[in-house]
Amino acid sequence: MENKPLRVRFAPSPTGPLHIGGVRTALYNYLFARKYGGTMILRIEDTDQARYVEGAERYIIEALSWCGITFDEGVHVGGPYAPYRQSDRKDIYFEYAEKLVHDGFAYYAFDTPEEIEERRKSAERSTRKPFQYDVFTRKSMRNSLTLPASEVSKLLASGMPFVIRIKIPQDIIIEINDIIRGHVAVESNLLDDKVLFKSDGMPTYHLANVVDDFLMGITHVIRGEEWLPSAPLHALLYRFLGIEKDMPQFAHLPLLLRPDGNGKLSKRDGDRLGFPVFPLRWVDPKTGEISSGYRESGYYPEAFVNILALLGWNPGTAQECFSMNELIDQFSLERVSKSGAKFDVEKARWFNQHYLRMQSAESLCDQLLELMNPENGFIDRNKLTTIIPLVIDRVNFVHELWGQLWFFFEKPTSYDVDLINKRWKPETSRVLQWLAEVLGGITDFSAGSLSCIVKAAMEKESLNPGSVMLPLRIALVGSAMGPDLFQIMHYLGKKETLERIDGAINSISVG
């Protein structure tokens, strides 16, 4: 293994949209491969045809591309070990399954689903323990270990449906070394005789992934914690197939947890708490149900990648924001945690705001205009570009910008009633009329000039700033929102400012 070129793979199943936990797995594989000059492979593991979902493979490829995760070989780019889709490789697996049977490490099982279900029910009634097809129960089942060889041959020749199961040895300890979790030891008696080859002519994940990892020269298997219980089985398969020296190093990543830390993060949690759990928007091809995605929710791919990188990996420094190149340079599996990582939606928004602030005003202007509906009418691009920096610290996403600056382009059509009831006094209209006269006499309508003149005028008249500035903001904006008032007046201009003050006096005084 030491002399082999480093090769890793990301091997998702096309059974639906790619969960962000899966994206993180792909990311860690990518960072590891790029750091050490290795090869990154995308393999589609579609052995479970019953759960295959149309469009899922295309979604996976598009999602990873959006994240900036590229592949050297794979189902979409080809390579020397093609095909990279397991359903196109099914003839390969039967040969290995048959070898295991021939060598005494696996066996044919002819039990029908109904017979196995009856055994489950019987076990529950008698022992209240779940039935497991294993070293203890296989001796009482219909398989090539219990049936005469002649009958096995006859059943196979007749086309009787069968599966091939691994024959787990009795009373041994199976050991593996995991890069993240260290030494792992499991008693073989706890394992069941997993199906390796199904009656539909397809291998299960267990056989297919071991065979493919061997044939494709995979040196490191970096995958989710949910596969840790299967690692001893996979180690046995390497041993039984006589390829133990080619067994890759394993690294099982921690789970992504709910924000409260109680349980694995699911789509239901995202729906309940208002954040996506998929990288891109997904429309279920059967039900039409729509699930939100990070891309469509306004996240930058750089922010999304940064979020995922720190969910389970600790750089060992105080740095939080990393470019992809910085992640590649600093990433190591040794600094990946064993314990689950809690997803923090507020931190995710913070990351996006960081990358938003890194954008130029011109770029943000283009992004915002692209999002806006034509019904918003003509928007002065130069003016919009100048105003965006005034509100950039108030938003986390591009689509939130318009909500913070619309009043620079449109008159308010309503006024905050609660604010008016609290702060609009009988004399407020008269104060605003006085302020309009002051503003009407100002020739330099820059923010600095407005600030000096208005503040001096209020001081001369002994007016409390709160009695003037808040009503002014209501008149110009319709509420208490917005950046510095003098900046607002500067960009509105004298004519528009005076018209809005006059409109508020007339509307609110009769309201």
XYZ file of C-alpha atoms in Angstrom:
511
model
C 0.000 0.000 0.000
C 2.835 2.401 0.855
C 4.144 2.474 -2.701
C 0.765 2.776 -4.387
C -0.350 6.137 -5.778
C -3.067 7.614 -3.560
C -6.572 7.042 -4.936
C -9.872 7.919 -3.234
C -13.462 7.654 -4.359
C -16.787 9.220 -3.594
C -19.445 6.598 -4.234
C -23.010 7.866 -3.686
C -26.212 5.974 -4.431
C -28.682 7.685 -6.807
C -31.631 7.195 -4.460
C -32.537 10.871 -4.121
C -30.902 14.262 -3.579
C -27.427 14.406 -2.082
C -27.567 15.259 1.644
C -25.047 17.808 2.922
C -23.454 14.986 4.916
C -22.692 13.304 1.609
C -21.265 16.529 0.212
C -18.974 16.776 3.236
C -17.761 13.224 2.589
C -17.003 14.159 -1.026
C -15.253 17.325 0.151
C -12.987 15.519 2.620
C -12.055 12.971 -0.055
C -11.311 15.819 -2.458
C -9.180 17.777 0.035
C -7.250 14.641 0.970
C -6.603 13.693 -2.659
C -5.553 17.190 -3.721
C -3.270 17.683 -0.724
C -1.284 14.548 -1.469
C -1.427 14.679 -5.258
C -3.827 11.742 -5.443
C -6.655 10.789 -7.787
C -10.317 11.557 -7.053
C -12.974 9.224 -8.486
C -16.773 9.517 -8.734
C -18.423 6.109 -8.746
C -22.183 5.659 -8.792
C -23.301 2.750 -6.610
C -26.721 1.914 -8.032
C -26.937 -1.739 -7.048
C -30.217 -1.087 -5.218
C -32.383 -0.729 -8.316
C -35.609 -0.708 -6.264
C -34.586 2.617 -4.690
C -33.193 4.210 -7.863
C -34.573 7.722 -8.432
C -34.630 9.305 -11.864
C -32.468 12.416 -12.060
C -30.555 11.718 -8.830
C -27.256 10.916 -10.573
C -27.457 14.116 -12.620
C -28.257 16.048 -9.422
C -25.198 14.595 -7.629
C -22.856 15.620 -10.442
C -24.307 19.140 -10.678
C -24.201 19.640 -6.895
C -20.563 18.628 -6.580
C -19.628 20.766 -9.570
C -21.314 23.792 -7.944
C -19.208 23.179 -4.833
C -15.988 23.205 -6.874
C -15.315 19.512 -6.194
C -13.739 18.103 -9.352
C -12.940 14.533 -10.361
C -10.078 12.949 -12.248
C -12.078 9.836 -13.141
C -15.738 9.016 -12.916
C -19.086 8.259 -14.405
C -19.223 11.675 -16.096
C -15.586 12.022 -17.192
C -14.500 8.457 -17.912
C -11.133 6.988 -17.040
C -8.994 3.844 -17.220
C -11.270 1.828 -14.905
C -14.567 2.521 -16.669
C -17.412 1.873 -16.384
C -17.869 3.779 -13.120
C -21.558 2.968 -12.687
C -22.080 -0.307 -10.834
C -25.135 -1.358 -12.825
C -22.830 -1.395 -15.862
C -20.392 -3.677 -14.019
C -22.756 -6.339 -12.654
C -21.177 -9.209 -14.613
C -17.915 -8.585 -12.758
C -19.363 -9.165 -9.298
C -20.897 -12.599 -9.853
C -17.455 -13.999 -10.654
C -16.194 -12.859 -7.237
C -19.314 -14.105 -5.459
C -18.884 -17.521 -7.069
C -15.228 -17.577 -6.054
C -16.244 -17.031 -2.430
C -18.717 -19.917 -2.641
C -16.135 -22.173 -4.282
C -13.556 -21.376 -1.592
C -16.021 -22.022 1.236
C -16.429 -18.395 2.350
C -19.984 -17.937 1.069
C -23.012 -20.084 0.268
C -26.220 -20.214 -1.739
C -29.391 -19.489 0.243
C -32.784 -20.498 -1.180
C -35.000 -19.199 1.638
C -37.982 -17.251 0.351
C -38.811 -13.805 1.782
C -41.926 -15.362 3.314
C -39.895 -18.053 5.088
C -37.503 -15.500 6.520
C -40.389 -13.309 7.641
C -41.942 -16.274 9.428
C -38.643 -16.910 11.223
C -38.583 -13.262 12.309
C -42.073 -13.475 13.734
C -41.312 -16.779 15.457
C -38.161 -15.336 17.042
C -40.091 -12.345 18.331
C -42.765 -14.594 19.841
C -40.389 -17.025 21.483
C -37.316 -15.022 22.435
C -38.459 -11.433 21.919
C -35.192 -10.921 20.072
C -34.914 -9.981 16.400
C -34.059 -12.806 14.040
C -30.604 -12.713 12.486
C -29.397 -14.972 9.687
C -26.016 -15.856 11.206
C -23.605 -18.539 12.360
C -26.224 -19.881 14.795
C -29.354 -19.839 12.626
C -27.982 -20.685 9.185
C -27.823 -24.385 10.124
C -31.639 -24.475 10.217
C -32.254 -22.570 6.976
C -32.544 -23.676 3.324
C -29.060 -23.140 1.968
C -26.118 -24.980 0.448
C -24.709 -25.588 3.928
C -27.718 -27.678 4.984
C -28.965 -29.181 1.704
C -27.296 -32.116 -0.079
C -24.997 -31.069 -2.921
C -27.191 -32.884 -5.437
C -30.252 -30.907 -4.369
C -28.310 -27.631 -4.506
C -27.243 -28.446 -8.080
C -30.816 -29.322 -9.001
C -32.190 -26.066 -7.518
C -29.589 -23.990 -9.331
C -30.259 -25.758 -12.628
C -34.020 -25.275 -12.258
C -33.672 -21.494 -11.955
C -34.807 -21.405 -8.341
C -34.214 -17.863 -6.993
C -31.266 -17.673 -4.622
C -28.962 -15.220 -2.910
C -25.323 -15.628 -2.002
C -24.488 -14.948 1.647
C -21.096 -14.526 3.284
C -20.205 -17.287 5.738
C -19.099 -15.387 8.843
C -16.574 -17.455 10.842
C -17.459 -18.394 14.388
C -15.599 -17.185 17.478
C -13.015 -14.873 15.919
C -12.144 -11.224 16.496
C -12.110 -9.037 13.398
C -9.775 -6.061 13.709
C -9.247 -2.962 11.601
C -7.309 0.258 12.118
C -9.274 3.404 11.358
C -7.366 6.629 10.724
C -9.913 8.622 12.738
C -11.102 6.104 15.345
C -8.002 4.021 15.863
C -8.212 0.313 16.643
C -11.630 -1.281 16.057
C -12.337 -4.886 17.125
C -15.596 -6.811 16.632
C -16.597 -10.345 17.637
C -17.633 -12.313 14.568
C -20.528 -13.938 16.429
C -22.256 -10.539 16.510
C -22.337 -10.275 12.707
C -25.008 -11.657 10.410
C -24.364 -13.498 7.159
C -24.997 -10.517 4.897
C -26.305 -11.048 1.379
C -23.528 -10.420 -1.148
C -25.413 -11.202 -4.339
C -29.160 -10.724 -4.725
C -31.729 -12.809 -6.567
C -32.219 -10.006 -9.093
C -28.689 -10.557 -10.415
C -27.232 -7.498 -8.696
C -24.581 -7.432 -5.980
C -25.216 -5.714 -2.683
C -23.177 -2.699 -1.645
C -20.896 -4.859 0.492
C -19.561 -7.013 -2.319
C -19.651 -4.394 -5.074
C -17.775 -1.712 -3.166
C -15.032 -4.095 -2.053
C -14.568 -5.510 -5.559
C -14.599 -2.074 -7.163
C -12.239 -0.553 -4.607
C -9.839 -3.424 -5.299
C -10.107 -3.252 -9.093
C -9.846 0.552 -9.129
C -6.816 0.609 -6.840
C -8.469 2.624 -4.060
C -5.968 3.267 -1.269
C -8.167 5.162 1.218
C -11.889 4.780 1.923
C -13.179 7.958 3.552
C -16.875 7.578 4.290
C -19.589 8.295 6.850
C -19.794 6.816 10.331
C -22.913 4.867 9.358
C -20.637 2.473 7.448
C -18.403 1.716 10.439
C -20.458 -1.368 11.474
C -19.894 -2.758 7.961
C -16.102 -2.303 8.059
C -15.404 -5.699 9.744
C -17.476 -7.431 7.055
C -15.536 -5.612 4.340
C -12.246 -6.549 5.999
C -13.348 -10.199 5.928
C -14.171 -9.946 2.235
C -10.673 -8.660 1.472
C -9.284 -11.622 3.423
C -11.588 -14.209 1.839
C -10.928 -12.943 -1.694
C -7.178 -13.195 -1.131
C -6.617 -9.480 -1.592
C -6.036 -8.461 2.023
C -2.713 -6.803 1.133
C -4.694 -4.443 -1.124
C -7.221 -3.470 1.545
C -7.449 0.342 1.705
C -7.042 2.361 4.855
C -10.382 3.320 6.396
C -11.477 6.662 7.815
C -15.050 6.909 9.122
C -16.288 10.480 9.433
C -18.489 11.708 12.325
C -22.202 12.256 11.863
C -23.725 15.657 11.117
C -26.061 16.339 14.023
C -29.133 18.500 14.543
C -28.471 21.996 15.898
C -29.373 20.782 19.402
C -26.984 17.830 19.052
C -29.740 15.249 19.514
C -29.627 12.902 16.562
C -28.577 12.870 12.930
C -29.469 15.909 10.827
C -32.406 15.123 8.538
C -34.570 16.871 5.959
C -37.322 17.046 8.570
C -35.031 19.065 10.849
C -34.244 21.476 8.036
C -37.937 21.934 7.205
C -38.765 22.480 10.875
C -35.974 24.971 11.552
C -35.977 26.715 8.178
C -32.729 25.766 6.483
C -31.816 23.433 3.596
C -30.172 20.052 4.019
C -29.462 19.647 0.306
C -26.887 21.595 -1.744
C -29.314 22.324 -4.594
C -33.070 22.574 -4.922
C -34.654 19.179 -5.508
C -38.015 18.363 -7.064
C -39.169 14.831 -6.310
C -39.913 13.240 -9.719
C -42.777 11.165 -8.296
C -44.535 13.463 -5.841
C -43.465 16.880 -7.137
C -42.443 17.831 -3.590
C -39.867 20.636 -3.609
C -36.933 20.698 -1.200
C -34.883 23.852 -0.835
C -31.193 24.006 -1.647
C -28.260 26.119 -0.476
C -27.599 27.458 -3.969
C -31.175 28.657 -4.483
C -31.314 30.006 -0.908
C -28.566 32.459 -1.808
C -25.459 30.801 -0.412
C -22.176 31.181 -2.211
C -20.480 27.845 -2.956
C -17.370 29.117 -1.136
C -19.448 29.714 2.008
C -21.166 26.339 1.732
C -17.826 24.540 1.394
C -16.402 26.494 4.328
C -19.382 25.520 6.490
C -19.009 21.834 5.699
C -15.229 21.769 6.084
C -15.470 22.822 9.729
C -18.257 20.368 10.571
C -16.023 17.682 12.003
C -12.569 18.997 11.108
C -10.565 21.333 13.333
C -7.699 23.251 11.701
C -5.992 23.672 15.074
C -5.947 27.466 14.731
C -8.391 30.327 15.250
C -8.876 30.732 11.494
C -12.456 30.132 10.363
C -12.634 31.308 6.758
C -10.690 29.310 4.207
C -10.394 29.342 0.456
C -10.441 25.938 -1.206
C -6.670 26.111 -1.685
C -6.191 26.916 2.000
C -8.385 23.968 2.959
C -6.339 21.670 0.727
C -3.122 22.942 2.277
C -4.250 22.552 5.901
C -6.585 19.542 5.811
C -5.653 16.304 7.568
C -7.707 13.272 8.556
C -5.884 13.205 11.892
C -7.681 16.419 12.867
C -11.134 15.040 12.068
C -13.192 14.509 15.221
C -14.649 11.182 16.314
C -17.747 12.818 17.795
C -20.671 14.193 15.821
C -20.693 17.784 14.588
C -23.684 20.026 15.366
C -24.998 22.039 12.441
C -25.272 25.751 13.293
C -27.557 27.599 10.877
C -26.603 31.015 12.284
C -22.940 30.227 11.706
C -23.806 29.177 8.163
C -25.396 32.589 7.530
C -22.360 34.272 9.080
C -20.088 32.473 6.626
C -22.226 33.608 3.719
C -22.130 37.198 4.941
C -18.323 36.971 5.051
C -18.173 35.946 1.390
C -20.842 38.490 0.495
C -18.669 41.278 1.887
C -15.762 40.060 -0.209
C -17.738 40.774 -3.397
C -17.306 44.080 -5.212
C -20.261 46.474 -5.257
C -20.366 46.101 -9.056
C -20.623 42.323 -8.795
C -23.321 42.514 -6.106
C -25.244 44.958 -8.259
C -25.177 42.519 -11.176
C -26.221 39.634 -8.925
C -29.118 41.610 -7.467
C -30.383 42.843 -10.828
C -30.317 39.290 -12.130
C -32.567 38.207 -9.244
C -35.065 41.061 -9.511
C -38.303 40.788 -11.449
C -38.810 42.958 -14.545
C -41.839 44.492 -12.813
C -39.431 46.401 -10.567
C -38.902 48.637 -13.574
C -35.732 50.413 -14.573
C -33.117 50.606 -11.835
C -30.200 53.017 -12.195
C -27.255 50.619 -12.098
C -24.707 53.284 -11.142
C -26.888 54.499 -8.283
C -27.517 50.945 -7.083
C -23.786 50.181 -7.131
C -23.092 53.253 -5.000
C -25.842 52.488 -2.464
C -25.090 48.792 -1.882
C -22.073 49.491 0.395
C -24.397 51.488 2.699
C -26.457 48.401 3.563
C -24.042 45.511 3.002
C -23.549 44.939 6.748
C -27.304 44.504 7.225
C -27.714 41.413 5.051
C -26.464 37.841 4.767
C -27.614 37.177 1.203
C -27.817 39.050 -2.099
C -31.579 38.618 -2.277
C -31.923 40.513 1.021
C -30.302 43.648 -0.409
C -33.413 45.006 -2.100
C -35.346 44.815 1.159
C -32.748 47.110 2.726
C -32.492 49.717 -0.051
C -35.726 49.735 -2.056
C -36.703 53.142 -0.621
C -33.804 54.764 -2.501
C -35.765 54.009 -5.676
C -39.432 53.970 -4.602
C -41.570 56.210 -2.378
C -43.053 54.462 0.664
C -46.701 53.615 0.075
C -47.462 53.054 3.748
C -46.099 54.040 7.143
C -45.368 51.970 10.253
C -48.582 52.426 12.245
C -47.184 51.177 15.558
C -44.207 53.507 15.297
C -46.438 56.454 14.443
C -48.736 55.753 17.405
C -45.715 55.749 19.728
C -43.601 58.571 18.317
C -45.753 60.862 16.138
C -46.803 63.781 18.337
C -49.339 66.553 17.630
C -46.457 68.917 16.853
C -44.552 66.477 14.620
C -46.077 67.685 11.361
C -45.144 71.272 12.239
C -41.569 70.180 13.077
C -41.270 68.394 9.731
C -42.604 71.463 7.941
C -39.900 73.520 9.638
C -37.272 70.939 8.613
C -38.491 71.072 4.989
C -37.910 74.847 4.994
C -34.375 74.319 6.342
C -33.620 71.693 3.694
C -35.078 73.858 0.964
C -32.422 76.461 1.636
C -29.481 74.051 1.351
C -27.599 74.071 -1.943
C -24.950 71.461 -1.071
C -26.992 68.282 -0.576
C -24.033 66.062 0.297
C -24.375 63.931 3.429
C -21.679 65.861 5.287
C -23.213 69.263 4.515
C -26.723 68.071 5.448
C -25.485 66.691 8.749
C -23.780 69.942 9.774
C -26.614 72.252 8.769
C -29.515 70.188 10.133
C -27.807 69.504 13.473
C -26.946 73.193 13.859
C -30.541 74.179 13.049
C -31.948 71.722 15.626
C -29.544 73.019 18.261
C -30.534 76.621 17.480
C -34.230 75.754 17.899
C -33.497 73.615 21.011
C -35.114 70.616 19.340
C -34.499 67.088 20.623
C -32.928 65.084 17.731
C -35.315 62.203 18.434
C -38.320 64.452 17.803
C -36.945 65.337 14.373
C -34.868 62.450 13.018
C -37.244 59.549 13.645
C -40.247 61.299 12.056
C -37.953 62.242 9.170
C -36.948 58.592 8.717
C -40.619 57.563 8.764
C -41.336 60.173 6.092
C -38.496 59.060 3.831
C -38.586 55.294 4.402
C -41.952 54.493 5.968
C -40.385 52.794 9.002
C -37.374 52.888 11.315
C -35.144 50.938 8.915
C -32.266 52.119 6.751
C -28.719 53.467 6.936
C -27.612 56.980 7.919
C -30.417 59.494 7.260
C -28.125 62.086 5.731
C -26.856 59.471 3.260
C -30.469 58.635 2.395
C -31.288 62.310 1.745
C -28.134 62.752 -0.315
C -29.010 59.883 -2.672
C -32.686 60.819 -2.843
C -31.794 64.410 -3.718
C -33.474 67.602 -2.564
C -36.588 67.378 -4.718
C -37.436 63.783 -3.775
C -36.634 64.384 -0.081
C -38.971 67.376 0.135
C -41.741 65.556 -1.752
C -41.580 62.631 0.681
C -41.689 64.922 3.715
C -44.696 66.734 2.270
C -46.379 63.390 1.435
C -45.897 62.120 4.988
C -47.258 65.345 6.547
C -50.388 65.119 4.440
C -50.896 61.361 4.791
C -50.162 60.958 8.474
C -51.931 64.101 9.616
C -55.186 62.874 8.101
C -54.609 59.177 9.013
